Amino acid sequence: MTKVSRRQFLETAAGATAASAFPHVWIRPAWAQAKEVRVLAWTHFVPAYDKWFDAFAEQWSSKSGVKVTIDHVPHLQIPAKIAAEIATQSGHDIVQLVGTGTEKWASALLDVQDTVDKLAKKHGGWTPLAENYCKVRSDGKFHAIPDFFIDFPGLYRKDLWTEIGMPNGPDSWEDLHKGGTKLKAKGFPVGIGLAHHDDSRASWRAIMWSHGGAEVSKDGKTITYNSKEVREALKFQKALYKDAMTPEVLAWDDASNNRFLASGRGSWIHNPISAYRTIEGSNKELADKIFVSLSPKGPATRRSFANCRAYGVTKFSKNQDGAKAFLEALVDSYRDAAKASTGYNMPFLNNYAKPPFPVISEDPKLKPLEQDAEYHFTTGYPGPLTPAADEVYQQFVMVDALAQFATDKMDLEQTIKWSEEKIKAIYAKFA
């Protein structure tokens, strides 16, 4: 039997007395003693969300006693910043993964399965998309906590499409080609970027997938780019570019199609609803003419690209438990976050992945997006998001190939050959 000194006895008794006298006093856990959690996050395309996020962090800080500092940076800069911090083993406690899958950074990120399981139990489990994005296949564990995904619907000028007999806008890519050709002739072209930015990588993949094509098979290893379906998709994409668009899209960035729609010239864009929200705040007359539809279907199916967001806790963090506690509180607040994003942040948790949705279900224009989750997939489709699939995405292989083909710098077979060689070389590095 362990002997207890008189001093130990008195200290224990005093602690028990204090606890009984003040039963509702919150005793800070050990992680709260570390005092700080630093977060690397993107600059959200809906500014109101970042205001909410900063206020949420401040409120959580006041309750926990842990100072939360959020560094917002443009999304395209985040992968390089994460890589630099991993190289120096210093920096943020929490890093946001923006489009790049968890598996790429897994060796530097904490296994957060315990927190993920707690959240799943509270909120009905995770969607397959969340699991694909955040679970690492080598150990079967989540190394990131899913936050939300960004969908890509169609945003169209209802007044213009009504003039050509399509008041509900295009439901298929072929509808977009036919209607877009007519509207371009009237001075209102379609706008899909064909350059080095996220929207290009998302939209042109959606067209390929909807034609039944893909870069890789379901096993995540077999290259399938050299196929009849991809050829048909490429031919359609070239026709859409030439007949319904203008060469300006070859120099666009992620904000260009937003500006294009806001200018009054654009008849249709493939973009998250942030473009519509911006116009709502600056030009109500134009916003009243803009409606939202599902991403178009193709001859094979309806598929669109989901740009995912999740948070990883770095292994070099000095406050890993505090970081996990903060993220758990953030995910618990999904409904408030979705409202702050004005419907931009789409759910990864099953309890929220069905109507009624915050904001979306309350707005007749956005109500079609209630169905959106079932059509959205991410890099590597129809297989898993592997590091190889991610690198093909990051290197803009498909976008560069299409740009060459659409502008007649390569013919169809040259395009297939060039792309296939690039894809195979990347996958060979990870074999």
XYZ file of C-alpha atoms in Angstrom:
431
model
C 0.000 0.000 0.000
C 1.349 3.440 -1.006
C 2.035 5.772 1.908
C 0.541 9.260 1.696
C 2.375 12.070 3.434
C 0.544 14.542 5.636
C 1.243 17.292 3.074
C -0.158 15.243 0.171
C -3.253 14.433 2.245
C -3.887 18.085 3.063
C -3.401 19.175 -0.587
C -5.808 16.513 -1.827
C -8.383 17.336 0.839
C -8.157 21.040 0.065
C -8.670 20.346 -3.636
C -11.719 18.186 -2.936
C -13.204 20.840 -0.665
C -12.720 23.531 -3.318
C -14.288 21.340 -5.997
C -17.361 20.664 -3.862
C -17.690 24.308 -2.889
C -17.488 25.485 -6.517
C -18.883 22.587 -8.576
C -19.406 24.645 -11.744
C -15.927 26.140 -11.950
C -14.328 24.970 -15.215
C -10.858 23.559 -14.553
C -8.755 24.143 -17.649
C -7.395 20.956 -19.194
C -3.671 20.485 -19.699
C -3.798 21.638 -23.333
C -5.166 25.020 -22.228
C -1.902 25.698 -20.406
C -0.055 25.891 -23.757
C -1.830 29.217 -24.288
C -1.810 29.390 -28.118
C -3.037 27.692 -31.294
C -1.968 29.080 -34.670
C -4.073 28.376 -37.758
C -3.130 28.637 -41.444
C -6.326 29.122 -43.476
C -7.294 30.331 -46.918
C -8.894 33.685 -47.600
C -12.520 32.679 -48.099
C -14.286 33.851 -51.251
C -17.193 35.002 -49.072
C -15.611 37.699 -46.849
C -18.435 37.428 -44.310
C -17.289 33.914 -43.501
C -13.788 35.039 -42.499
C -15.322 37.660 -40.212
C -17.426 34.944 -38.590
C -14.453 32.568 -38.329
C -12.257 35.203 -36.677
C -15.046 36.068 -34.229
C -15.642 32.377 -33.504
C -11.937 31.903 -32.739
C -11.931 34.930 -30.451
C -14.994 33.653 -28.598
C -13.483 30.179 -28.203
C -10.256 31.781 -26.978
C -12.073 33.701 -24.254
C -13.746 30.511 -23.026
C -10.700 28.251 -23.179
C -7.937 30.674 -22.276
C -6.055 29.600 -25.407
C -5.237 32.368 -27.863
C -6.167 31.387 -31.430
C -4.394 33.251 -34.229
C -5.706 32.739 -37.768
C -3.486 33.661 -40.707
C -5.611 33.998 -43.864
C -3.706 33.635 -47.145
C -4.773 33.179 -50.800
C -5.618 29.536 -51.493
C -3.007 28.992 -54.206
C -0.235 29.901 -51.729
C -1.198 27.358 -49.087
C 0.448 24.181 -50.487
C 3.834 25.924 -50.697
C 3.455 27.306 -47.173
C 2.605 23.871 -45.776
C 5.604 22.348 -47.560
C 7.920 25.031 -46.151
C 6.658 24.508 -42.598
C 7.079 20.750 -42.863
C 10.637 21.257 -44.117
C 11.523 23.448 -41.126
C 9.319 21.541 -38.652
C 7.922 24.806 -37.372
C 4.949 27.051 -37.942
C 1.223 26.582 -37.515
C -0.494 24.096 -35.234
C -3.365 23.735 -37.703
C -3.070 23.874 -41.490
C -5.985 23.984 -43.886
C -5.837 21.568 -46.796
C -7.264 23.254 -49.890
C -7.947 20.811 -52.706
C -4.738 18.882 -52.067
C -5.624 15.571 -50.457
C -4.611 14.583 -46.948
C -2.499 11.666 -48.123
C 0.087 13.994 -49.640
C 0.890 15.494 -46.221
C 0.007 12.481 -44.048
C 3.502 11.824 -42.679
C 3.565 15.336 -41.185
C 0.008 15.359 -39.854
C -1.322 13.920 -36.632
C -3.687 10.945 -36.616
C -6.949 12.651 -35.589
C -9.173 9.573 -35.693
C -10.266 10.104 -32.074
C -11.685 13.558 -32.805
C -13.169 12.442 -36.122
C -14.969 9.555 -34.388
C -16.385 11.872 -31.714
C -17.741 14.206 -34.373
C -19.156 11.309 -36.402
C -21.015 10.009 -33.365
C -22.510 13.425 -32.661
C -23.469 14.283 -36.242
C -24.487 11.046 -37.970
C -21.195 10.042 -39.566
C -19.153 11.337 -42.493
C -20.025 11.354 -46.180
C -17.954 9.199 -48.599
C -16.459 12.403 -50.029
C -15.140 13.418 -46.600
C -13.659 9.982 -46.068
C -11.991 9.958 -49.483
C -10.443 13.359 -48.845
C -9.221 12.873 -45.279
C -8.544 9.183 -44.696
C -5.017 7.902 -45.355
C -4.967 4.507 -47.026
C -1.658 3.322 -45.573
C -3.028 3.187 -42.016
C -6.782 3.571 -42.574
C -6.900 6.603 -40.257
C -8.057 10.180 -40.700
C -5.120 12.595 -40.682
C -7.338 15.636 -41.226
C -10.689 16.775 -39.886
C -13.179 17.426 -42.713
C -14.649 20.921 -42.774
C -16.677 21.472 -45.962
C -16.649 21.120 -49.735
C -17.293 23.687 -52.441
C -19.725 22.716 -55.164
C -19.680 23.877 -58.780
C -23.197 24.586 -60.073
C -24.163 26.542 -63.155
C -24.895 30.269 -62.734
C -26.947 31.581 -65.652
C -28.715 34.711 -66.853
C -32.360 33.646 -66.865
C -33.432 36.611 -69.002
C -30.967 35.719 -71.764
C -31.702 31.990 -71.748
C -35.453 32.740 -71.808
C -34.935 34.724 -75.017
C -33.613 31.589 -76.756
C -36.357 29.317 -75.433
C -34.462 27.822 -72.461
C -35.877 29.640 -69.402
C -34.417 27.133 -66.931
C -30.940 27.369 -68.394
C -28.921 24.404 -69.680
C -29.484 21.050 -67.976
C -26.889 19.246 -70.101
C -23.509 20.151 -71.517
C -25.016 19.793 -74.989
C -27.706 22.315 -73.991
C -24.909 24.656 -72.934
C -23.153 24.230 -76.278
C -26.287 24.877 -78.342
C -27.619 27.722 -76.226
C -24.191 29.205 -75.589
C -23.473 29.349 -79.323
C -26.647 31.381 -79.865
C -25.925 33.695 -76.956
C -22.323 34.287 -78.019
C -23.686 35.511 -81.363
C -25.823 37.983 -79.405
C -22.772 39.213 -77.464
C -23.228 37.093 -74.333
C -20.723 34.223 -74.374
C -20.213 31.381 -71.910
C -17.278 31.709 -69.495
C -15.150 28.756 -68.356
C -11.499 29.538 -67.653
C -8.863 27.545 -69.523
C -5.697 28.488 -67.648
C -3.722 27.740 -64.475
C -6.326 28.209 -61.743
C -8.675 26.048 -59.676
C -11.868 26.685 -61.611
C -10.289 25.413 -64.835
C -9.180 22.189 -63.183
C -12.665 21.674 -61.762
C -14.909 22.558 -64.693
C -13.154 20.697 -67.488
C -12.921 17.579 -65.313
C -16.673 17.779 -64.737
C -17.218 17.670 -68.503
C -14.832 14.720 -68.936
C -16.434 12.739 -66.095
C -19.937 13.478 -67.417
C -18.874 11.952 -70.736
C -17.762 8.797 -68.915
C -14.056 9.611 -69.168
C -11.417 9.727 -66.441
C -7.659 9.921 -66.041
C -7.493 6.806 -63.879
C -9.676 3.794 -63.056
C -11.455 2.924 -59.810
C -8.375 1.066 -58.542
C -6.499 4.389 -58.445
C -3.626 2.914 -60.473
C -4.677 2.037 -64.026
C -4.383 4.989 -66.427
C -7.552 5.301 -68.537
C -7.026 8.622 -70.310
C -6.484 6.937 -73.695
C -10.139 6.030 -74.204
C -13.089 6.640 -76.499
C -14.876 8.557 -73.717
C -11.991 10.982 -73.177
C -11.712 11.538 -76.932
C -15.413 12.387 -77.128
C -15.058 14.719 -74.153
C -12.091 16.508 -75.731
C -13.940 16.989 -79.019
C -16.923 18.410 -77.164
C -14.742 20.688 -75.020
C -13.037 22.103 -78.097
C -16.393 22.774 -79.776
C -17.710 24.458 -76.623
C -14.636 26.703 -76.454
C -14.734 27.680 -80.133
C -18.491 28.086 -80.526
C -19.652 29.523 -77.207
C -16.628 31.222 -75.636
C -13.938 33.806 -76.407
C -10.113 33.503 -76.246
C -9.988 35.719 -73.142
C -10.590 32.571 -71.030
C -7.041 31.424 -71.860
C -5.692 34.135 -69.539
C -8.241 33.962 -66.727
C -7.690 33.455 -63.009
C -10.171 32.238 -60.388
C -11.876 35.615 -60.109
C -12.183 36.269 -63.845
C -15.427 34.394 -64.448
C -16.933 36.158 -61.415
C -16.031 39.518 -62.960
C -17.272 38.306 -66.345
C -20.727 37.505 -64.963
C -20.769 40.746 -62.958
C -19.961 42.762 -66.091
C -23.295 41.779 -67.643
C -21.592 40.104 -70.622
C -21.604 36.551 -69.319
C -24.553 34.278 -70.054
C -23.354 31.255 -67.996
C -20.450 30.326 -65.756
C -19.502 27.186 -63.827
C -18.678 28.458 -60.365
C -19.501 28.331 -56.660
C -22.286 30.664 -55.557
C -19.782 33.255 -54.301
C -19.989 34.894 -57.748
C -23.743 35.345 -57.336
C -23.367 36.578 -53.752
C -20.873 39.259 -54.799
C -23.238 40.554 -57.486
C -26.115 40.542 -54.975
C -24.180 43.005 -52.876
C -23.146 45.309 -55.714
C -25.792 45.130 -58.461
C -29.211 43.925 -57.314
C -30.795 44.498 -60.728
C -28.317 42.103 -62.345
C -28.451 39.646 -59.424
C -32.222 39.327 -59.894
C -31.540 37.952 -63.392
C -29.005 35.342 -62.252
C -30.258 31.870 -61.353
C -28.558 28.693 -60.152
C -28.799 25.187 -61.625
C -27.137 21.836 -61.091
C -23.846 21.263 -62.873
C -24.866 20.012 -66.345
C -25.179 16.337 -67.176
C -23.330 14.643 -70.011
C -24.126 11.707 -72.293
C -22.981 9.263 -69.589
C -23.945 10.842 -66.260
C -24.008 14.039 -64.192
C -20.736 14.638 -62.378
C -19.097 17.733 -60.945
C -15.908 18.551 -59.103
C -15.858 19.112 -55.346
C -13.114 21.376 -54.087
C -12.625 20.144 -50.524
C -11.466 21.826 -47.334
C -10.141 20.089 -44.210
C -7.808 20.867 -41.317
C -4.723 18.933 -40.302
C -2.889 19.190 -36.984
C 0.872 19.261 -37.498
C 3.091 16.766 -35.700
C 5.418 19.607 -34.723
C 2.577 21.502 -33.010
C 3.251 22.245 -29.351
C -0.473 22.195 -28.578
C -1.945 19.264 -30.480
C -4.751 18.610 -28.004
C -5.715 22.276 -27.994
C -5.727 22.283 -31.794
C -8.025 19.252 -31.881
C -10.339 20.808 -29.296
C -10.621 23.981 -31.378
C -11.407 22.026 -34.550
C -13.995 19.913 -32.771
C -15.748 23.092 -31.643
C -15.550 24.501 -35.181
C -17.131 21.439 -36.792
C -19.795 21.352 -34.070
C -20.733 24.844 -35.271
C -21.272 23.818 -38.919
C -24.760 25.323 -39.184
C -23.521 28.727 -38.026
C -20.533 28.452 -40.367
C -22.754 27.564 -43.330
C -24.983 30.550 -42.597
C -21.960 32.843 -42.362
C -20.766 31.543 -45.743
C -24.241 32.348 -47.169
C -24.596 28.742 -48.318
C -21.129 28.410 -49.871
C -19.783 25.806 -47.387
C -21.352 22.441 -48.255
C -21.614 19.692 -45.608
C -19.351 16.702 -44.979
C -21.457 15.346 -42.085
C -24.446 13.117 -42.824
C -26.855 14.928 -40.505
C -26.338 18.119 -42.503
C -26.094 16.505 -45.959
C -29.864 16.334 -46.370
C -32.567 19.009 -46.422
C -33.241 21.374 -44.897
C -29.859 22.998 -45.494
C -28.888 26.256 -43.813
C -29.526 29.130 -46.263
C -29.837 26.935 -49.385
C -33.201 25.419 -48.476
C -34.548 28.858 -47.560
C -33.746 30.466 -50.935
C -35.788 29.307 -53.972
C -32.889 30.161 -56.285
C -30.467 27.941 -54.363
C -32.876 25.099 -53.585
C -31.667 22.977 -56.568
C -28.346 22.644 -54.732
C -30.009 20.395 -52.154
C -29.282 17.574 -54.631
C -25.750 18.689 -55.390
C -23.744 16.508 -52.998
C -24.590 13.250 -54.784
C -23.007 14.505 -58.016
C -19.750 15.833 -56.592
C -16.435 13.976 -56.543
C -12.806 14.953 -56.260
C -9.429 14.355 -57.890
C -8.779 10.709 -58.722
C -12.425 9.945 -59.577
C -13.718 7.245 -59.889
C -10.959 6.024 -57.571
C -9.368 7.441 -54.427
C -7.588 10.757 -54.092
C -4.004 9.493 -54.169
C -0.797 11.578 -54.163
C -0.352 10.660 -57.838
C -3.848 11.862 -58.747
C -3.193 15.035 -56.793
C 0.047 15.735 -58.647
C -1.671 15.331 -62.020
C -4.176 17.889 -60.760
C -1.510 20.250 -59.384
C 0.500 20.166 -62.622
C -2.525 21.195 -64.750
C -1.907 18.297 -67.147
C -5.478 18.104 -68.369
C -5.930 21.882 -68.624
C -2.690 22.323 -70.597
C -3.609 19.478 -72.952
C -7.045 20.912 -73.652
C -5.680 24.428 -74.185
C -3.284 23.090 -76.833
C -6.038 21.078 -78.518
C -8.696 23.801 -78.368
C -6.354 26.337 -79.984
C -5.277 23.902 -82.740
C -1.686 23.542 -81.522
C -2.134 19.777 -81.198
C -4.539 17.400 -82.909
C -6.659 14.901 -80.987
C -4.221 11.995 -81.062
C -1.260 14.216 -80.177
C -3.256 15.537 -77.222
C -4.070 12.030 -75.982
C -0.455 10.883 -76.403
C 1.021 13.960 -74.690
C -1.385 13.733 -71.750
C -1.045 9.993 -71.294
C 2.751 10.221 -71.196
C 2.589 12.986 -68.577
C 0.086 11.083 -66.435
C 2.005 7.802 -66.654
C 5.269 9.518 -65.687
C 3.640 11.036 -62.602
C 2.018 7.768 -61.516
C 5.319 5.914 -62.018
C 6.924 8.151 -59.370
C 4.435 6.876 -56.792
C 4.340 3.213 -57.838
